[in-house]
Amino acid sequence: MENGTKQYLFVTAAGVTLFAALMNFSVVLKALGGIFELALPLLAGGILALFINVPMNGVEKRLKGIGGKMKRKPTENMIHMASFFITVISILAVLVLVLTLLMPEIMRSSKSLYTQIERDIPQWIAFLDAHQINAEWIEELFSDINFDQMMEGITQGADTLFSNVVTALSSTVSIVITAAFAIIISIYMALDKERVCRHANKLVRAYLKPSWAENVLRFSRMFYQSFANFLSGQCCEAVILGILVFVAFLIFRLPYGSLVGVLTAVCAIIPYIGGFISCAVSIFLTMIYDPGLVVRCAVVYLVVQFVENQFIYPKVVGKSVGLPPFYTLVAALIGGKLFGIIGMLFAIPFMAVVMELTKEDADRRLDKTV
């Protein structure tokens, strides 16, 4: 068959397929939703494996350096397995440490909040009595309520409530099953990453043109390196910021220093939004403890945030990604709008790779015009 005939048939088939899809758009969307639901554990496992692989590669390099100095050198498989278990144990240890620091502070904060409210209730009652506030509207409100009609509505809504509970439980079970499969898939992908990468490389080279295959593989390598640099830099920056906030709260005698420090370190992993979340939480906790310290808390937190953004963040994270602040903000906004927190984390290294490739292409075009 001639190339022109093949192209004509391909265009015709594509047009007919597109027309049929548009005429049955709801069916197509439902089918795509089903496909996405089936592929969700694989997608989530791949993302989790990517997060695990970043520290795992660092541990593996150091183990290879240590093993190279031994008389009896360990095998590649032993180093690979050891690096995986060290990484997983380290991640679990960090999570346990964070929970160990957070839970007592949360319990202490909740108890303090309850004590504060219990102590202020007599003051509120005295305030109402002092201003002679009329409470007859409360009696009128209760007199207008038809309790028989209310009980009938509650009885009729019991079936709806039960069905909603069943739906929520089934959704929870589905989420748990998806998460379990995602974790299992991520473990297999992390342990067998060389084979996975080799198969992916083979498929790309087999089904794409050589020039396209090289571009896709180069983009993948650049994205992984950019993501690894971004994630490691962001984690280091989060730990530094949490320590600075904790020390500042101790120096200026602000409450809940350890809780705010841990929350700041956890939230700082999320670009831009994390700092605002931890700042709002610290101001809220301070307001509960002593409203007179709110201004001091806000000033101290914002000053620490400013110092960290101006002097620490550019050296720790800025150089690792190589993306100007404006493009970082744009990438975080677009990624967060499309895919939430995960989108924000992936959009910044993705934008860094796109900017680097665009710069290379622009330089190449300018060299041709000269």
Short mmCIF file of C-alpha atoms in Angstrom, two decimals, residues 97-113 238-239 241-250 254-268 274-275 277-289 297 301:
data_model
loop_
_atom_site.label_atom_id
_atom_site.label_comp_id
_atom_site.label_asym_id
_atom_site.label_seq_id
_atom_site.Cartn_x
_atom_site.Cartn_y
_atom_site.Cartn_z
CA LEU A 97 9.54 11.29 65.34
CA VAL A 98 7.14 13.86 63.90
CA LEU A 99 4.13 12.11 65.42
CA THR A 100 5.96 11.73 68.74
CA LEU A 101 6.63 15.46 68.81
CA LEU A 102 3.22 16.48 67.52
CA MET A 103 0.83 14.32 69.53
CA PRO A 104 1.87 15.48 73.04
CA GLU A 105 1.81 19.10 71.87
CA ILE A 106 -1.60 18.66 70.25
CA MET A 107 -2.97 17.05 73.42
CA ARG A 108 -1.42 19.79 75.54
CA SER A 109 -2.83 22.45 73.21
CA SER A 110 -6.31 20.88 73.29
CA LYS A 111 -6.21 20.70 77.10
CA SER A 112 -5.04 24.30 77.27
CA LEU A 113 -7.83 25.37 74.91
CA ALA A 238 12.14 22.71 55.74
CA VAL A 239 14.30 21.34 58.55
CA LEU A 241 13.17 26.72 58.85
CA GLY A 242 11.57 24.54 61.54
CA ILE A 243 14.66 24.84 63.75
CA LEU A 244 14.82 28.62 63.24
CA VAL A 245 11.16 29.05 64.17
CA PHE A 246 11.57 26.85 67.26
CA VAL A 247 14.62 28.81 68.45
CA ALA A 248 12.91 32.16 67.76
CA PHE A 249 9.83 31.14 69.73
CA LEU A 250 12.04 30.11 72.66
CA LEU A 254 6.15 32.48 72.68
CA PRO A 255 3.96 29.43 73.43
CA TYR A 256 3.95 26.12 71.59
CA GLY A 257 7.45 26.55 70.17
CA SER A 258 8.10 22.86 69.54
CA LEU A 259 4.64 22.30 68.00
CA VAL A 260 4.97 25.30 65.68
CA GLY A 261 8.52 24.29 64.76
CA VAL A 262 7.49 20.78 63.75
CA LEU A 263 4.43 22.04 61.87
CA THR A 264 6.59 24.58 60.07
CA ALA A 265 9.08 21.91 59.02
CA VAL A 266 6.29 19.63 57.76
CA CYS A 267 4.36 22.37 55.96
CA ALA A 268 7.47 23.97 54.44
CA GLY A 274 3.14 25.73 53.56
CA GLY A 275 4.58 28.86 55.18
CA ILE A 277 -0.48 27.49 56.80
CA SER A 278 2.06 27.17 59.63
CA CYS A 279 1.97 30.94 60.25
CA ALA A 280 -1.84 30.93 60.55
CA VAL A 281 -1.73 27.94 62.93
CA SER A 282 0.91 29.59 65.12
CA ILE A 283 -1.10 32.83 65.33
CA PHE A 284 -4.27 30.89 66.18
CA LEU A 285 -2.57 28.92 68.97
CA THR A 286 -0.99 32.07 70.37
CA MET A 287 -4.34 33.86 70.31
CA ILE A 288 -5.87 31.05 72.36
CA TYR A 289 -3.01 31.11 74.85
CA CYS A 297 4.06 35.99 67.26
CA TYR A 301 7.35 34.39 62.44
#
